Short mmCIF file of C-alpha atoms and ligand atoms in Angstrom, two decimals:
data_model
loop_
_atom_site.label_atom_id
_atom_site.label_comp_id
_atom_site.label_asym_id
_atom_site.label_seq_id
_atom_site.Cartn_x
_atom_site.Cartn_y
_atom_site.Cartn_z
CA MET T 52 0.00 0.00 0.00
CA SER T 53 1.36 3.44 -0.85
CA SER T 54 2.58 5.50 2.07
CA PRO T 55 0.64 8.57 3.29
CA ILE T 56 3.80 9.99 4.84
CA ILE T 57 5.18 13.24 3.41
CA VAL T 58 8.64 14.01 4.79
CA ALA T 59 9.30 17.75 5.26
CA LEU T 60 12.82 18.35 3.94
CA ASP T 61 13.50 21.21 6.36
CA LEU T 62 17.25 20.79 5.92
CA PRO T 63 19.97 23.35 5.26
CA SER T 64 21.24 22.07 1.93
CA GLY T 65 20.12 20.30 -1.20
CA SER T 66 22.67 17.53 -0.72
CA ALA T 67 21.41 16.81 2.83
CA ALA T 68 17.83 16.80 1.52
CA LEU T 69 18.62 14.43 -1.35
CA ASP T 70 20.61 12.16 0.93
CA LEU T 71 17.72 11.87 3.42
CA ALA T 72 15.17 11.45 0.62
CA THR T 73 17.09 8.56 -0.90
CA ARG T 74 17.47 6.80 2.46
CA VAL T 75 13.87 6.98 3.65
CA ALA T 76 12.18 6.68 0.21
CA PRO T 77 10.78 3.13 0.71
CA HIS T 78 8.55 4.33 3.58
CA VAL T 79 7.49 7.67 2.15
CA GLY T 80 4.81 8.84 -0.31
CA ALA T 81 6.23 12.31 -1.05
CA PHE T 82 8.79 14.92 0.01
CA LYS T 83 7.92 18.48 0.97
CA VAL T 84 10.12 21.31 -0.27
CA GLY T 85 9.43 24.55 1.57
CA LYS T 86 10.44 28.17 1.14
CA GLU T 87 13.92 27.95 2.69
CA LEU T 88 15.12 25.00 0.63
CA PHE T 89 13.48 26.30 -2.56
CA VAL T 90 14.91 29.80 -2.19
CA SER T 91 18.39 28.46 -1.49
CA GLU T 92 18.49 25.53 -3.94
CA GLY T 93 15.95 26.50 -6.60
CA PRO T 94 13.93 24.37 -9.01
CA ASP T 95 16.95 22.21 -9.76
CA LEU T 96 16.54 20.49 -6.39
CA VAL T 97 12.93 19.64 -7.27
CA ARG T 98 14.15 18.17 -10.59
CA ARG T 99 16.77 16.10 -8.81
CA LEU T 100 14.20 14.81 -6.31
CA ARG T 101 11.85 13.91 -9.18
CA GLN T 102 14.70 12.05 -10.88
CA THR T 103 14.82 9.70 -7.86
CA GLY T 104 11.19 8.82 -8.63
CA ALA T 105 9.89 10.64 -5.52
CA ALA T 106 6.68 12.67 -5.52
CA VAL T 107 7.22 16.32 -4.54
CA PHE T 108 5.01 18.66 -2.48
CA LEU T 109 6.08 22.24 -3.26
CA ASP T 110 4.98 24.21 -0.19
CA LEU T 111 5.38 27.84 -1.27
CA LYS T 112 1.91 28.98 -0.12
CA PHE T 113 1.08 31.24 -3.08
CA HIS T 114 -1.01 34.35 -2.30
CA ASP T 115 -1.27 37.01 -5.01
CA ILE T 116 -3.62 38.26 -7.73
CA PRO T 117 -5.26 35.39 -9.64
CA ASN T 118 -3.21 35.91 -12.83
CA THR T 119 0.11 35.77 -10.94
CA VAL T 120 -0.88 32.72 -8.90
CA ALA T 121 -2.11 30.95 -12.04
CA LYS T 122 1.28 31.52 -13.72
CA ALA T 123 3.17 30.30 -10.64
CA VAL T 124 0.99 27.18 -10.50
CA ALA T 125 1.55 26.54 -14.22
CA ALA T 126 5.32 26.80 -13.63
CA ALA T 127 5.05 24.32 -10.74
CA VAL T 128 3.14 21.89 -13.00
CA ARG T 129 5.91 22.19 -15.62
CA LEU T 130 8.36 21.38 -12.83
CA ASP T 131 6.27 18.23 -12.36
CA VAL T 132 5.33 18.58 -8.68
CA GLN T 133 2.48 16.46 -7.32
CA MET T 134 1.18 18.86 -4.62
CA LEU T 135 1.42 22.59 -3.98
CA THR T 136 -0.13 25.15 -1.63
CA VAL T 137 -2.08 28.42 -1.94
CA HIS T 138 -3.52 30.62 0.82
CA CYS T 139 -7.33 30.38 0.94
CA SER T 140 -7.36 34.00 2.12
CA GLY T 141 -6.36 34.96 -1.44
CA GLY T 142 -10.05 34.48 -2.22
CA SER T 143 -12.25 32.35 -4.45
CA ALA T 144 -11.10 33.90 -7.76
CA MET T 145 -7.47 33.22 -6.85
CA MET T 146 -8.19 29.61 -5.80
CA ARG T 147 -10.23 28.95 -8.96
CA ALA T 148 -7.40 30.40 -11.08
CA ALA T 149 -4.91 28.13 -9.31
CA GLU T 150 -7.02 25.00 -9.82
CA THR T 151 -7.75 25.87 -13.46
CA ALA T 152 -4.05 26.48 -14.17
CA ALA T 153 -3.18 23.14 -12.55
CA GLN T 154 -5.78 21.27 -14.63
CA GLU T 155 -5.11 23.01 -17.94
CA THR T 156 -1.30 22.96 -17.76
CA ALA T 157 -1.29 19.29 -16.72
CA ALA T 158 -3.69 18.42 -19.57
CA SER T 159 -1.46 20.22 -22.08
CA LEU T 160 1.52 18.15 -20.89
CA GLY T 161 -0.43 14.87 -20.68
CA ARG T 162 0.13 14.71 -16.92
CA LYS T 163 -2.08 14.18 -13.89
CA PRO T 164 -2.83 17.60 -12.31
CA PRO T 165 -1.11 18.24 -8.99
CA LEU T 166 -3.22 18.51 -5.86
CA VAL T 167 -3.66 22.23 -5.12
CA LEU T 168 -3.96 22.47 -1.34
CA GLY T 169 -5.54 25.41 0.44
CA VAL T 170 -4.01 26.76 3.64
CA THR T 171 -6.77 28.15 5.87
CA VAL T 172 -5.57 29.94 9.04
CA LEU T 173 -1.87 29.59 9.81
CA THR T 174 -1.47 27.57 13.02
CA SER T 175 0.80 30.34 14.31
CA MET T 176 -2.24 32.66 14.43
CA ASP T 177 -4.58 32.88 17.42
CA SER T 178 -7.77 34.88 17.89
CA ALA T 179 -5.84 38.02 18.87
CA ALA T 180 -3.84 37.84 15.63
CA LEU T 181 -7.04 37.28 13.60
CA ALA T 182 -8.77 40.19 15.38
CA GLU T 183 -5.89 42.48 14.34
CA LEU T 184 -6.82 41.80 10.71
CA GLY T 185 -10.34 43.07 11.30
CA GLY T 186 -12.34 39.98 10.29
CA GLU T 187 -13.67 36.89 12.06
CA PRO T 188 -11.68 36.54 15.30
CA ASP T 189 -12.73 32.96 16.11
CA VAL T 190 -10.06 30.64 14.69
CA THR T 191 -12.35 27.60 14.31
CA ARG T 192 -15.07 29.59 12.56
CA GLN T 193 -12.52 31.19 10.22
CA VAL T 194 -10.95 27.80 9.40
CA GLU T 195 -14.41 26.39 8.57
CA ARG T 196 -15.34 29.42 6.48
CA LEU T 197 -12.12 29.27 4.42
CA ALA T 198 -12.35 25.47 4.07
CA ARG T 199 -15.88 25.74 2.62
CA LEU T 200 -14.74 28.55 0.32
CA ALA T 201 -11.84 26.37 -0.89
CA ALA T 202 -14.18 23.46 -1.64
CA ASP T 203 -16.65 25.77 -3.42
CA SER T 204 -13.74 27.20 -5.46
CA GLY T 205 -12.84 23.73 -6.74
CA LEU T 206 -9.82 22.90 -4.58
CA ARG T 207 -9.45 19.18 -3.93
CA GLY T 208 -7.39 19.40 -0.75
CA LEU T 209 -6.50 21.42 2.33
CA VAL T 210 -3.67 21.61 4.82
CA CYS T 211 -5.04 21.38 8.36
CA SER T 212 -3.90 20.89 11.93
CA PRO T 213 -4.52 17.45 13.47
CA LEU T 214 -7.17 18.91 15.77
CA GLU T 215 -9.16 20.29 12.81
CA ILE T 216 -9.49 16.99 10.94
CA THR T 217 -12.73 15.78 12.59
CA THR T 218 -14.58 19.08 12.16
CA LEU T 219 -13.42 19.53 8.56
CA ARG T 220 -14.40 15.96 7.67
CA SER T 221 -17.91 16.71 8.97
CA ILE T 222 -18.42 19.79 6.76
CA LEU T 223 -16.46 18.99 3.57
CA PRO T 224 -17.09 16.63 0.65
CA SER T 225 -15.59 13.22 1.46
CA THR T 226 -13.31 13.46 -1.58
CA MET T 227 -11.43 16.42 -0.05
CA GLN T 228 -7.85 15.39 0.76
CA LEU T 229 -6.62 16.58 4.16
CA VAL T 230 -2.87 17.00 4.61
CA THR T 231 -1.85 17.25 8.24
CA PRO T 232 1.38 18.41 9.88
CA GLY T 233 1.88 18.41 13.67
CA ILE T 234 2.44 14.65 13.87
CA ARG T 235 4.33 13.32 16.89
CA THR T 236 4.88 9.75 18.12
CA GLY T 237 5.64 10.64 21.75
CA SER T 238 9.28 9.59 21.55
CA GLU T 239 10.63 12.97 20.37
CA LYS T 240 11.92 15.83 22.52
CA SER T 241 9.16 18.42 23.01
CA ASP T 242 9.34 21.32 20.54
CA ASP T 243 7.29 24.18 19.10
CA GLN T 244 4.40 21.98 17.87
CA LYS T 245 1.70 22.28 20.55
CA ARG T 246 -1.37 20.71 18.96
CA THR T 247 -0.19 17.28 17.86
CA LEU T 248 -1.56 13.79 17.19
CA GLY T 249 0.11 10.42 16.63
CA PRO T 250 0.21 9.02 13.09
CA SER T 251 -2.39 6.31 13.67
CA GLU T 252 -4.80 8.71 15.48
CA ALA T 253 -4.49 11.32 12.72
CA MET T 254 -5.24 8.71 10.03
CA ALA T 255 -8.16 7.33 12.06
CA ALA T 256 -9.56 10.86 12.39
CA GLY T 257 -9.60 11.17 8.59
CA ALA T 258 -6.25 12.57 7.45
CA SER T 259 -5.26 11.63 3.91
CA TRP T 260 -1.58 12.54 4.22
CA LEU T 261 0.73 13.22 7.20
CA VAL T 262 3.52 15.80 6.96
CA VAL T 263 6.39 14.71 9.19
CA GLY T 264 9.63 16.63 9.63
CA ARG T 265 11.69 16.38 12.81
CA PRO T 266 10.35 13.00 14.00
CA ILE T 267 12.10 11.58 10.89
CA TYR T 268 14.96 13.89 9.88
CA ALA T 269 16.12 14.58 13.45
CA ALA T 270 15.75 10.95 14.62
CA ALA T 271 18.88 9.00 15.56
CA ASP T 272 17.84 6.49 12.87
CA PRO T 273 15.69 8.25 10.25
CA ILE T 274 15.06 5.07 8.25
CA GLU T 275 13.71 3.23 11.32
CA ALA T 276 11.64 6.28 12.34
CA ALA T 277 10.12 6.49 8.85
CA ARG T 278 9.38 2.75 8.89
CA ARG T 279 7.61 2.97 12.27
CA ILE T 280 5.59 6.07 11.40
CA HIS T 281 4.54 4.50 8.09
CA ALA T 282 3.49 1.28 9.89
CA ALA T 283 1.52 3.27 12.50
CA SER T 284 -0.22 5.31 9.80
CA VAL T 285 -1.35 2.13 8.01
CA GLU T 286 -2.80 0.82 11.33
CA GLY T 287 -4.90 3.98 11.71
CA ARG T 288 -6.40 3.86 8.20
O1 C5P K 44 9.28 19.07 12.09
P1 C5P K 44 7.79 19.04 11.98
O2 C5P K 44 7.21 17.64 11.94
O3 C5P K 44 7.11 19.91 12.99
O4 C5P K 44 7.50 19.66 10.54
C1 C5P K 44 6.22 19.98 10.09
C2 C5P K 44 6.29 20.65 8.75
O5 C5P K 44 4.98 21.08 8.39
C3 C5P K 44 7.18 21.88 8.68
O6 C5P K 44 7.73 21.96 7.36
C4 C5P K 44 6.23 23.02 8.95
O7 C5P K 44 6.65 24.23 8.39
C5 C5P K 44 4.97 22.51 8.25
N1 C5P K 44 3.71 23.06 8.74
C6 C5P K 44 3.31 23.02 10.06
N2 C5P K 44 2.13 23.57 10.45
C7 C5P K 44 1.34 24.15 9.54
C8 C5P K 44 1.71 24.20 8.21
C9 C5P K 44 2.92 23.64 7.82
O8 C5P K 44 4.01 22.45 10.88
N3 C5P K 44 0.18 24.64 9.92
#
């Protein structure tokens, strides 16, 4: 069975990222390239990851006018990534433009379109931070509102915190893919992730994919950590 684990390559260099990716590949469904690695290593790192046969999640969280986001999404499709992110707060026109660009560019290349994932409210934001922006100050209500807007705008997936999975599953179409960071097994040192779930609990709650960084890349034995987290995720399905 294919693995729902996405390893976050939050590493300082392209060579460290490629080395880890090659070692843990048998237990992993995709690798996430974020802003730091992409800005320092560029699209060439994505090409090199794709050459290993790995699926790539390009997590650049686009947020701009619809035309600009559509062009960035089209470029990501040409780079042959399998998942990418946009901010839902960019609005319905922006999300529709992103999804249309993904579908049309993929069709023109004879490829499967990447999953365009909406990011609702950043988990670093609380109600005080939302209130500063002048809109809905309740984090849960704002997450639900943006999640519905994303679904209505044609997005097929969302990034969400582990503690949002159950609520989102109850209000979204069952085909919506939920990609969930904040996964911890209990054997790591405590860190900045406060709202966490184990891999099997997150899958049981309805996650489609689990984004895992430090529990794998900072483990004493990353291959064994990836194997265990993959096994636990399959149990929870
Ligand atoms: O090391 P850790 O498992 O916490 O890594 C989680 C990854 O998911 C990081 O790349 C982090 O930036 C990302 N992420 C997150 N929370 C969000 C969105 C993305 O932890 N709400």
